[in-house]
Structure formats: structure tokens, C-alpha cells
Coordinates of C-alpha atoms and ligand atoms in Angstrom, one line a residue:
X211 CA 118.0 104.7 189.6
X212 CA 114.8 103.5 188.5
X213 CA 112.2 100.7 189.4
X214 CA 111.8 99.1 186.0
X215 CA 113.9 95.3 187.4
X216 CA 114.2 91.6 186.6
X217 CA 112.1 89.2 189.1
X218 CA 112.4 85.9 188.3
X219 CA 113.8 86.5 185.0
X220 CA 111.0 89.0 183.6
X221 CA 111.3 92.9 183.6
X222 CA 109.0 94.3 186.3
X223 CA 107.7 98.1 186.7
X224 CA 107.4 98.0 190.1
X225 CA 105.7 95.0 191.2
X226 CA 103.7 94.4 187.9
X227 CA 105.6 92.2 185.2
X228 CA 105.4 94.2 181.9
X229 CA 103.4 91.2 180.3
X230 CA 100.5 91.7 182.0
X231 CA 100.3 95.4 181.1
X232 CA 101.4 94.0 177.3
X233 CA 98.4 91.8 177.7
X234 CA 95.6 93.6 178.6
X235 CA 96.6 96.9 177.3
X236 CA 98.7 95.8 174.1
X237 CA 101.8 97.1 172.6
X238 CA 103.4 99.6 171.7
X239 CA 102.6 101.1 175.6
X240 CA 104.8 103.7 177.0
X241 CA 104.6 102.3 180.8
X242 CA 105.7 105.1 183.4
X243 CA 106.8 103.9 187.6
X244 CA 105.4 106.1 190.1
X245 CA 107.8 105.5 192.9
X246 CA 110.8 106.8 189.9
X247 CA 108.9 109.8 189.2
X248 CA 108.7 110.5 192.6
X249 CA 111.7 109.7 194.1
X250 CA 113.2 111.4 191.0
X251 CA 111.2 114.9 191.8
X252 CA 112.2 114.3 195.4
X253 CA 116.4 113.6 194.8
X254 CA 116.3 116.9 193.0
X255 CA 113.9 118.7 195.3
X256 CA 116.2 117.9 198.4
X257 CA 119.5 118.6 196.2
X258 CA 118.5 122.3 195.6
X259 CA 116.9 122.7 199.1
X260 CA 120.8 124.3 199.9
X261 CA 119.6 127.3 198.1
X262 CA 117.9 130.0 200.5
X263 CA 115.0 130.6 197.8
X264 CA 113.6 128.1 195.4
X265 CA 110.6 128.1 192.8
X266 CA 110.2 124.7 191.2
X267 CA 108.6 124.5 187.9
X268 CA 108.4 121.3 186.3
X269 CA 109.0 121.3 182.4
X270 CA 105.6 120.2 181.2
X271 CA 107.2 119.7 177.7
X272 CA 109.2 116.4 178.8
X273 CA 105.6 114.6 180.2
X274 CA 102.7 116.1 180.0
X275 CA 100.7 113.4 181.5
X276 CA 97.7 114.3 183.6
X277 CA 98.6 111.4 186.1
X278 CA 102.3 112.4 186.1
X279 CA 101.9 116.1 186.4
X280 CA 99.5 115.1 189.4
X281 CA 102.6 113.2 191.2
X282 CA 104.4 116.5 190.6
X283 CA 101.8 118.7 191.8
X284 CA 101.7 117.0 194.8
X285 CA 105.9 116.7 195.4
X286 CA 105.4 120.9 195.5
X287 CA 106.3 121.6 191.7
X288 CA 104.9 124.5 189.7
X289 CA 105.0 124.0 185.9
X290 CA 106.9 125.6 183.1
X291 CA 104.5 125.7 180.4
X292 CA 105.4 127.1 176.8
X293 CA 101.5 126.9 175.2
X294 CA 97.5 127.2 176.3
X295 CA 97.1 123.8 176.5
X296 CA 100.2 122.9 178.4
X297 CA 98.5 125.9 181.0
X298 CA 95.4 124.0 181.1
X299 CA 97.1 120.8 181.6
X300 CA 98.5 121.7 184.7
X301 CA 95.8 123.7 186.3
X302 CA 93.8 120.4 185.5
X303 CA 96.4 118.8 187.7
X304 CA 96.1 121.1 190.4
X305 CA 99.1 123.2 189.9
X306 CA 97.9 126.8 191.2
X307 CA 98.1 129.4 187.9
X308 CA 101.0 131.5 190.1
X309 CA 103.3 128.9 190.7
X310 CA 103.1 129.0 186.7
X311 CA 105.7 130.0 184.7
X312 CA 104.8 131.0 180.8
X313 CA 108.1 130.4 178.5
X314 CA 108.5 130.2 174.9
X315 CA 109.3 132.5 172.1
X316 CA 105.8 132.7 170.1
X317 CA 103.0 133.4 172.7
X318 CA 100.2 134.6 171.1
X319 CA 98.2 137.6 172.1
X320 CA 95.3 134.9 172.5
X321 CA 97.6 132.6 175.2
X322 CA 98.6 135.9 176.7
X323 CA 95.1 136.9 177.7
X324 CA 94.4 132.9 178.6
X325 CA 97.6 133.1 180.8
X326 CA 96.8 136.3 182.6
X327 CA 92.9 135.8 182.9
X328 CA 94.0 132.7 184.2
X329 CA 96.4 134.3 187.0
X330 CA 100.1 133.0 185.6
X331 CA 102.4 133.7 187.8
X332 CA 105.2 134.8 185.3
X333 CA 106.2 135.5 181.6
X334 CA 109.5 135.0 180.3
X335 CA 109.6 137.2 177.7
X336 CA 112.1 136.6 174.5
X337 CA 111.7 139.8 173.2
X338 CA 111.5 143.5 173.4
X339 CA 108.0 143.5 171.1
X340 CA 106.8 140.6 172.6
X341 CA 107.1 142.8 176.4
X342 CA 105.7 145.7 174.9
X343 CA 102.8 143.1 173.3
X344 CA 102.2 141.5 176.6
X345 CA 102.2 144.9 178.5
X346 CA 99.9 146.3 176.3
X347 CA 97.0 143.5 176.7
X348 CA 97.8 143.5 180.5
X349 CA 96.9 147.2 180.6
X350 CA 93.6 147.0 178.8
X351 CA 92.7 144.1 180.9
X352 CA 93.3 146.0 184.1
X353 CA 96.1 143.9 184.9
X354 CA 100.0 144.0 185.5
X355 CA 102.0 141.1 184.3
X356 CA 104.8 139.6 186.5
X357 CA 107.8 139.0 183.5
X358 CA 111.5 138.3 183.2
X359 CA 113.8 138.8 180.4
X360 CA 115.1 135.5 178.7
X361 CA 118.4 135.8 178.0
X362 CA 121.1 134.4 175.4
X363 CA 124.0 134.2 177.0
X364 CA 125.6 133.3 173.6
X365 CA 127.2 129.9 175.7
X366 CA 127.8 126.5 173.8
X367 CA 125.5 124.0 175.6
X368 CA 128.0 121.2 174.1
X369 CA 124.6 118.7 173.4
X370 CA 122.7 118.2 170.5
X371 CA 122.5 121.5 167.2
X372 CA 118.9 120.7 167.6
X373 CA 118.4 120.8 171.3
X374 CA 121.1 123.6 171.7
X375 CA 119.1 127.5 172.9
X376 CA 121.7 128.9 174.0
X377 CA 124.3 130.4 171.1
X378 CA 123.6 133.7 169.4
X379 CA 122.3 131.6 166.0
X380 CA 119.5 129.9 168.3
X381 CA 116.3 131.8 167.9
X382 CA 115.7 131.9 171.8
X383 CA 115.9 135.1 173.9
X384 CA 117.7 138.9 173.8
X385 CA 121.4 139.0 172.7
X386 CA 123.4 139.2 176.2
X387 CA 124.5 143.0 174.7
X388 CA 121.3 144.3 175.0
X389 CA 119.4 142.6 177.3
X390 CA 120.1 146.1 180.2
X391 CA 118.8 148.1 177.7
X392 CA 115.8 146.0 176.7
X393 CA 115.0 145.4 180.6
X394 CA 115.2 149.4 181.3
X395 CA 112.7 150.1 178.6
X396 CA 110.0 146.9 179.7
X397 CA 110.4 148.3 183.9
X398 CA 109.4 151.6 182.4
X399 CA 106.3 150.1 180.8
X400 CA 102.7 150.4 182.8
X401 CA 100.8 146.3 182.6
X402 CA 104.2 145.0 183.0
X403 CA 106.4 144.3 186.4
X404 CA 109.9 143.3 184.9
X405 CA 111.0 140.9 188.0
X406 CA 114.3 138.9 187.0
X407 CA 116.2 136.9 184.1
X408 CA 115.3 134.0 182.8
X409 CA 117.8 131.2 180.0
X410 CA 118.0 127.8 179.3
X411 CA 120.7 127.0 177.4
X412 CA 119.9 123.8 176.1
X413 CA 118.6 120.2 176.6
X414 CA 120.4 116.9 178.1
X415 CA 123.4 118.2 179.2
X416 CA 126.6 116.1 180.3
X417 CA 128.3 119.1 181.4
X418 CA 127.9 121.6 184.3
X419 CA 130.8 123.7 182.8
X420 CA 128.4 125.9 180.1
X421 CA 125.7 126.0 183.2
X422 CA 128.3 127.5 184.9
X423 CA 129.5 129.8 182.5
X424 CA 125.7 131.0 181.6
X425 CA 124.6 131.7 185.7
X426 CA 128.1 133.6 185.9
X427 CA 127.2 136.0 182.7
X428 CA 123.5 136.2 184.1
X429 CA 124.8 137.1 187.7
X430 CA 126.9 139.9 185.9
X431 CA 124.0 140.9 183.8
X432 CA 122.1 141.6 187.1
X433 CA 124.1 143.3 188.8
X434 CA 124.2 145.6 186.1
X435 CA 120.4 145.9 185.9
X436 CA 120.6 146.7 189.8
X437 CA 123.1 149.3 189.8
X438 CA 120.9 151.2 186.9
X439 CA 118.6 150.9 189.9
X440 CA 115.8 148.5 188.4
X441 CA 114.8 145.5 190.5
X442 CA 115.6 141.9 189.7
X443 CA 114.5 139.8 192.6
X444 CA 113.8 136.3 190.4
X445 CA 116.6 134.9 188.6
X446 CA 115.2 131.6 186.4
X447 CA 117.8 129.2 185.5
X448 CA 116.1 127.3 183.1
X449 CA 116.2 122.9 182.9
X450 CA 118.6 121.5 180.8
X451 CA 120.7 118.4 183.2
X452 CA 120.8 115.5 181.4
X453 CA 120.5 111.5 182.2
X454 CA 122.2 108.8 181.5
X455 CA 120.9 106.9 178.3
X456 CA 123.5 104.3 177.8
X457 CA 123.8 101.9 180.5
X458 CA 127.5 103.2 182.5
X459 CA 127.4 106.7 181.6
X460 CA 127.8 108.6 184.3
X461 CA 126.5 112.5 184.5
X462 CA 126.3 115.2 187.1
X463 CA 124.3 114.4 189.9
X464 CA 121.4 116.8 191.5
X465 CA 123.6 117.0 194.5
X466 CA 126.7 118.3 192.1
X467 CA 124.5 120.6 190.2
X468 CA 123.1 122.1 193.6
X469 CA 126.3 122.8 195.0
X470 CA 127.9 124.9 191.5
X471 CA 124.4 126.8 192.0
X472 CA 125.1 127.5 195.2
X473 CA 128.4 128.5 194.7
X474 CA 127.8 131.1 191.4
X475 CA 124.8 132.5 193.4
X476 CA 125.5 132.9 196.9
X477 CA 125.6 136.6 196.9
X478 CA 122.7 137.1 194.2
X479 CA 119.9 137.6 197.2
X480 CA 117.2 136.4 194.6
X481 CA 114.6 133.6 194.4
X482 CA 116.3 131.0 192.6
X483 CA 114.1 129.8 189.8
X484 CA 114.7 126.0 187.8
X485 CA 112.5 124.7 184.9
X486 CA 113.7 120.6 185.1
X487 CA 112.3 118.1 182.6
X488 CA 113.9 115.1 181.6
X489 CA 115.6 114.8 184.9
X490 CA 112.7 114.4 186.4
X491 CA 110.6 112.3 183.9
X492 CA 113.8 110.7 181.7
X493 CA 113.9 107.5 184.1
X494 CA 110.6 107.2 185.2
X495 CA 109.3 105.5 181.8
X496 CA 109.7 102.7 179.9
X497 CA 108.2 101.8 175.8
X498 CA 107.3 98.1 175.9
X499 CA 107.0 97.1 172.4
X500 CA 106.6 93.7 170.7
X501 CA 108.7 92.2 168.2
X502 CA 107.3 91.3 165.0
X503 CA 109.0 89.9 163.4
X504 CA 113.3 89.1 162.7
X505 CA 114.0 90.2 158.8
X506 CA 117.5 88.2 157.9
X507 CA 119.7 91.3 156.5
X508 CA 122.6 91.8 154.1
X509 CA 125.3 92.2 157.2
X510 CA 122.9 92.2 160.4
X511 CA 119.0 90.8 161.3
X512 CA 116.6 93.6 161.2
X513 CA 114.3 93.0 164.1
X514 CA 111.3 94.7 163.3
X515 CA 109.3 96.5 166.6
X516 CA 106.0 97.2 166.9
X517 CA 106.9 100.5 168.4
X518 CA 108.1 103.1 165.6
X519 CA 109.4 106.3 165.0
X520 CA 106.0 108.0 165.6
X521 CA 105.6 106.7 169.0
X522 CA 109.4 107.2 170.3
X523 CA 111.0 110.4 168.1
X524 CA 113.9 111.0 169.6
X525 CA 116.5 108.2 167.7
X526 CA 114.9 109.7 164.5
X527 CA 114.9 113.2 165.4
X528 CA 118.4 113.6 167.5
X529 CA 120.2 110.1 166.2
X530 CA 119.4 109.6 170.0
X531 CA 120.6 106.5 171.9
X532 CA 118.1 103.9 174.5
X533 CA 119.2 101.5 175.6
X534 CA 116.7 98.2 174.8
X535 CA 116.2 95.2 176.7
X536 CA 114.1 92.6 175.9
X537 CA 111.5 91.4 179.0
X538 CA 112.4 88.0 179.3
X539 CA 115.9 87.4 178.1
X540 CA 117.3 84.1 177.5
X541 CA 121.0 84.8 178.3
X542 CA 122.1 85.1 174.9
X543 CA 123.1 88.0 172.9
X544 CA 123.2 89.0 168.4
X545 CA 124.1 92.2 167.0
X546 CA 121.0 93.6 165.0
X547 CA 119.2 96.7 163.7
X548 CA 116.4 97.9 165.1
X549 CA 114.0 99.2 163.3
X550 CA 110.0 100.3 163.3
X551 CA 107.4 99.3 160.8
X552 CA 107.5 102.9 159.3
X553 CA 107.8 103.5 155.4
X554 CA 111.4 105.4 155.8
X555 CA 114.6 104.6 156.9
X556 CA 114.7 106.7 159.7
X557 CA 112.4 104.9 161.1
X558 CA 115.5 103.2 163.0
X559 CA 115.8 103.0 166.8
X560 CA 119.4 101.3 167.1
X561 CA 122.1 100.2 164.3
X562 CA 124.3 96.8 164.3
X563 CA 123.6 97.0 168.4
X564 CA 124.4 94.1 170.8
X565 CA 121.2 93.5 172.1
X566 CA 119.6 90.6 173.7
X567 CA 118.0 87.7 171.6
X568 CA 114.6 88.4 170.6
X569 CA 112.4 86.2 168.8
X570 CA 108.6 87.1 167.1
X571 CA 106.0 87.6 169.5
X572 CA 109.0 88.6 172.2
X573 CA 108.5 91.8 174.3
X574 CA 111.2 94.4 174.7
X575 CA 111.6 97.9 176.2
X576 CA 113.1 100.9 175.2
X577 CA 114.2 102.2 178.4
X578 CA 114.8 106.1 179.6
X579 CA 111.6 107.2 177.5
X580 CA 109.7 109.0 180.2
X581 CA 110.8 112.3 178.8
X582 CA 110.0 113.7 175.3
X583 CA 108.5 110.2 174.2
X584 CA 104.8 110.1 174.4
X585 CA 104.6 113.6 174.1
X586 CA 105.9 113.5 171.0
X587 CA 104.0 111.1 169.5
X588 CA 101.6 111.1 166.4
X589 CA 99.7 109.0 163.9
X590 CA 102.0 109.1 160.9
X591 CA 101.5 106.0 158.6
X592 CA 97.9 106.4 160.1
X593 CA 99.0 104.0 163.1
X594 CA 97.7 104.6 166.4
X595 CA 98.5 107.6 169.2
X596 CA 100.3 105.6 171.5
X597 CA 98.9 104.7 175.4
X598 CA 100.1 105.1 178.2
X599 CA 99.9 103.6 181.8
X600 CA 101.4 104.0 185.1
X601 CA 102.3 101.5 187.7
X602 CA 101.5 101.9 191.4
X603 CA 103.6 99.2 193.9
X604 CA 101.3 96.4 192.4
X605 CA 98.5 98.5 190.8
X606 CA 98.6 99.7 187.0
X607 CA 96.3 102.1 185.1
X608 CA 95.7 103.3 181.8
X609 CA 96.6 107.4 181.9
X610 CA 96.2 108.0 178.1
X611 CA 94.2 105.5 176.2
X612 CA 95.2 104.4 172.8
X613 CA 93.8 106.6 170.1
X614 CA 92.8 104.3 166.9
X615 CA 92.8 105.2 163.7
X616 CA 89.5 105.4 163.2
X617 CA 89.1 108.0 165.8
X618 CA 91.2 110.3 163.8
X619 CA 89.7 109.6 160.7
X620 CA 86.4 110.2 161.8
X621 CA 87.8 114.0 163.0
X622 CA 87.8 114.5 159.2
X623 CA 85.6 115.6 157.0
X624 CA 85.1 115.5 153.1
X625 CA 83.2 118.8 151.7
X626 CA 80.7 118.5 149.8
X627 CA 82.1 119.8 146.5
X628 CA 84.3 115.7 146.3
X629 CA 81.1 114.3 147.3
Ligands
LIG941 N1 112.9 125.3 180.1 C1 112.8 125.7 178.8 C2 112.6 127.1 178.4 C3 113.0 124.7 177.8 O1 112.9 125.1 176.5 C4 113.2 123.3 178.2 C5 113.3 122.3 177.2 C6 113.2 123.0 179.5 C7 113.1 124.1 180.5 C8 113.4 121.6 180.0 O2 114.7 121.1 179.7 P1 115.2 119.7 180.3 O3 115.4 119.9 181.7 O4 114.2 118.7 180.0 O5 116.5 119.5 179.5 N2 112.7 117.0 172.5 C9 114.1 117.1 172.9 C10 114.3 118.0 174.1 C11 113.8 119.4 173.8 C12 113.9 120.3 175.0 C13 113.2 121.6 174.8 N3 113.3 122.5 175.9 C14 114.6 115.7 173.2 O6 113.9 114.7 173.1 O7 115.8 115.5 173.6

């Protein structure tokens, strides 16, 4: 459920119609609802609060947005963060460093002393040299850093190859086999306190069944580490539920992914750990775009956005599906390609799609691009970095201006030897 509705025949986020914000702000705008992000934070929030003990740490990844991490900060979420400036990020929002957790498979020695200066409150490590890296700078700075062991539980995720990290080919944590061993050799280890198991076996899952199967292999995997007599009191389970993209597709609820949790983990006795992204974030935006113009086409109309493949990824990247809806529809429907201004065909956002009629100078939205949109923008074809703005009830605000071109360019520099 989301708050992005028709009033009177004009798409509204919240109570502000989408052509003021196209008006004052211009387009392409990825335009985010506040009362979505929150009641989205909240739905899962309450879903999980069966669970005895629950860290929340929101997947910074999906929407890094000061304004939206804020929101979070204030709903009780701690942050996943997998760089230095995703750490920053949400300190600046007022997450505190321990309810930080530090993921990803290439932290440098440089983000491992940020992170621990800094206070993070865990590292899940993805290797055996990158524990021993860790524990090492920990020592020398005095410090003991509070780790788990990422595991590959070698499970199909059944989504996406490239959003798939949890099969034996993906690059992402210790083969299940060794992962005892691995953990026995990091307790041992003075600047490190090995605390629990971390995965995440992939992104925007339809499924619960390979969540099910992964928790059951991890909840066997810690017993193990137990009985050799090491501790494991934190077991993370990673993000990874997926969202609806296609108007009618139904997927597992918070509620329904709460109660398989519950039932794989009621004798584990450890604080339950969960990394959500795009169920949090996936609904709570909007990109309002403008059409500019309609190309005729050998079989369909290419309708030409001014939103492209640099500002929204994902149909590029992952072939991925949103749904589009223009802002003031007149009732009547064509089948067309959509496609961005960018100087390569996959610069394509939908193919021979029934879509509403939209004319030149019509607004539209992409819809369910709250997570992994703006934060994976860039400039290519020297266009501009994308804003974006959030709604309020009937107030709107800029949260990332619009980064021109010239901005950019006047970051670089031509030495003096072309001069
Ligand atoms: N934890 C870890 C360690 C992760 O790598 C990820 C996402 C998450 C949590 C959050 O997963 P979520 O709950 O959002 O599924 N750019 C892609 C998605 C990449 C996901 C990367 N890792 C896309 O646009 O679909």
C-alpha cells in the first residue's frame, strides 16, 4: 500500500499533486511519501515484534537519503552499511555507530579503522583474511571488534543471476563447509569478539521457501559452533523480501515472513538480526518524468521520457519491470515502448507495454522506485544527477538537489601539459 493516489483525476503524493512538484522543481524528480516510508518501516517493525530479540538495521544501499534515513532513525532502525560514506550517512542521520552493522565483502583497512574509531557496533566478516585483517587493526588501536561470520549457505535465492548472493559461484561469504572451522580460528583471535552468523541470500525475493531453507542450514551451523563450545549469541538474517512491481502480484507479507522466522528460530535463544531494504523503501517513491516527445515506430510509438537509464538503472541493469502511469490520464490506453533519451538501446524502461495515453509535455511516473533508484543514479551522457523530494501530508521539500552538469564539469581539471 502506498500513498502515491488519483484526486480529481491527477496522481497525488500525499496531498500534493505531482505537477506542482514537476513545476517548481522540474523533471526527471524521484518524489518519495513520508507517511509510505513510515507506515512501511512500521508494518514490518510490528510483524517481527513476535520474535523475543530483534536488531533492526535498515539497508542503507536501497535509499540512502539523509531525509529518509532520518524517518528511519526515528521508527528505531539501525543501519546496514556496506562503505565509509554509507557509515557517515547514517550517523549524520542520527543513527547511533552501535546500532551499526558494517557488511560487504571489500572493507578496506581505511573503513575498518573509520568504522571502529567511529564505534560500529558489528562487522560481518566474508572471510577468514579479512577477520584476521580486522582483528589485527582492532588490536593496535586498543580495541576489540564485535564480528559475525557471513555465511554461503550455497541456497538458490530463485530472483535475478545478478541480484543472487547466496550460491557457492556468488562471491559473497565462507563456503557453509568451512565456516566452523573458520569461526573457531577468528574466537581464538585477540581484537576480535566473533558473536554470530550473518547471510543474505539475495535481493527481491518472491519466495520464503530459500529463506527458509538458508535460516534452517544457519540454525544447524550454530548449533555446531555451540557444541565446540564457542558463543554465538547474534544470528543476522540478512534483507532480501521482495515487493510487488507489477500491479496484482502478490508476495509474502511481513506478517508471513515473521511467522516462518519464528517458527525456524524458536529454540535458537539469540538476538535476531534483519538487514531490510527495498521492503521498506520499494513503495515509498515514485520518478515523475515528462514525456518529450511520441516517436511513430516501425511496429509500436516510442515515447521518449525525460527520465533515462542513468536516473532509474534497474530496467537496464536487471530487465526489471515498473509499472508507469501517466499523472493525468485521459481514460484511454496504446501499447508503446518506453524509452529514455540515452545514446543506447538499453536505455529502455518498458517494451510494446499497455500503458496510458501520453502526449508531449504529459507527466508520468514510474512507480515502486523508492529502492535502488536514486541511489543508483549518475551523469552518463553528461545529463544531470537526478533530485529528489519528499512529501509531508501537504508539505514537499527538496532532499537532494539536482546536480547540473556544469557542476560536474567544473570538478574537473585539465593539466597543464594540454594547456
Ligand atoms: N543485506 C545485504 C548484505 C545486502 O547485500 C542487501 C542488498 C541487503 C541486506 C538488502 O536487501 P533487500 O532487503 O533490499 O533485498 N540493485 C539491486 C538490488 C541489490 C541488492 C544488494 N544487496 C536492484 O535494484 O534490484
Amino acid at each position: 500500500m502506498d500513498h502515491f493516489e488519483y484526486r480529481g483525476g491527477v496522481l497525488h503524493a500525499e496531498d500534493v499533486p505531482l505537477p506542482v512538484i514537476a513545476a517548481e522543481v522540474g523533471t526527471p524528480v524521484y518524489v518519495y511519501s513520508r507517511a509510505t516510508l513510515t507506515r512501511h518501516a512500521r508494518v514490518f517493525r510490528d510483524a517481527l515484534s513476535v520474535l523475543p530479540k530483534v536488531h533492526l538495521a535498515f539497508a542503507v544501499k536501497s535509499n540512502p537519503n539523509l531525509a529518509v534515513l532520518k524517518v528511519l532513525a526515528a521508527e528505531g532502525y539501525g543501519a546496514d552499511v556496506v562503505s565509509a560514506g554509507e557509515l557517515d550517512r547514517a550517523l549524520a542521520a542520527g543513527i547511533l555507530a552501535a546500532e551499526v552493522v558494517f557488511s560487504g565483502v571489500g572493507k578496506t583497512a581505511r573503513e575498518m579503522r573509520r568504522a571502529l574509531e567511529a564505534g560500529c557496533g558489528q562487522f560481518n566478516l566474508e572471510s577468514e583474511e579479512e577477520g584476521c585483517e580486522l582483528a589485527e587493526i582492532a588490536h593496535a588501536m586498543g580495541l576489540v571488534a564485535t564480528a559475525t561470520l557471513r555465511i554461503n549457505p550455497d541456497v538458490d535465492a530463485g530472483t535475478h543471476e545478478k541480484i543472487s548472493t547466496g550460491k557457492a559461484e556468488n562471491k559473497f561469504g565462507v563456503p557453509y563447509d568451512r565456516a566452523a572451522g573458520i569461526y573457531a580460528r577468528l574466537a581464538a583471535l585477540p581484537g576480535l569478539a566473533m558473536r554470530g552468523i550473518a547471510l543474505h541470500i539475495g535481493s527481491q525475493l518472491s519466495s520464503l521457501d530459500p529463506l527458509e531453507a538458508a535460516f534452517t542450514k544457519a540454525g544447524a551451523l550454530m548449533r555446531a559452533i555451540r557444541a565446540e563450545g564457542h558463543s554465538v549469541t547474534h544470528m543476522d538474517l540478512g534483507g532480501g523480501v521482495g515487493v510487488p512491481y507489477k500491479a496484482g502480484e502478490v508476495f509474502p507479507q511481513p506478517a508471513e515472513y515473521a511467522a516462518m522466522v519464528a517458527r525456524v528460530t524458536k529454540d535458537w535463544d539469540a538476538t535476531l538480526m534483519f538487514e531490510p531494504g527495498r521492503v521498506i523503501t520499494g513503495n515509498t517513491g515514485v520518478l515523475l518524468t515528462e514525456v518529450v516527445r511520441v516517436k511513430d515506430g516501425a511496429v509500436h510509438p516510442w515515447v521518449v521520457v525525460d527520465a533515462a537509464m542513468n536516473d532509474l538503472a534497474r530496467p537496464a541493469m536487471y530487465d526489471a519491470w515498473h509499472d508507469f502511469a501517466a499523472v493525468a490520464p485521459d481514460g484511454t490506453r496504446i501499447t508503446a515502448n518506453i524509452v529514455g533519451p540515452i545514446c543506447e538501446s538499453s536505455d529502455t524502461f518498458a517494451k510494446a507495454r499497455d500503458i496510458d495515453t501520453v502526449r508531449r509535455g504529459e507527466l508520468a511516473v514510474f512507480r515502486t522506485a523508492g529502492a535502488y533508484g536514486a541511489t543508483m543514479a549518475n551523469t552518463y551522457n553528461s545529463r544531470p544527477m537526478v533530485p529528489e523530494v519528499m512529501v509531508d501530508g501537504d508539505k514537499w521539500a527538496v532532499v537532494a538537489d539536482r546536480i547540473e552538469p556544469s557542476t560536474i564539469l567544473s570538478a574537473e581539471r585539465v593539466p597543464s601539459w594540454l594547456e
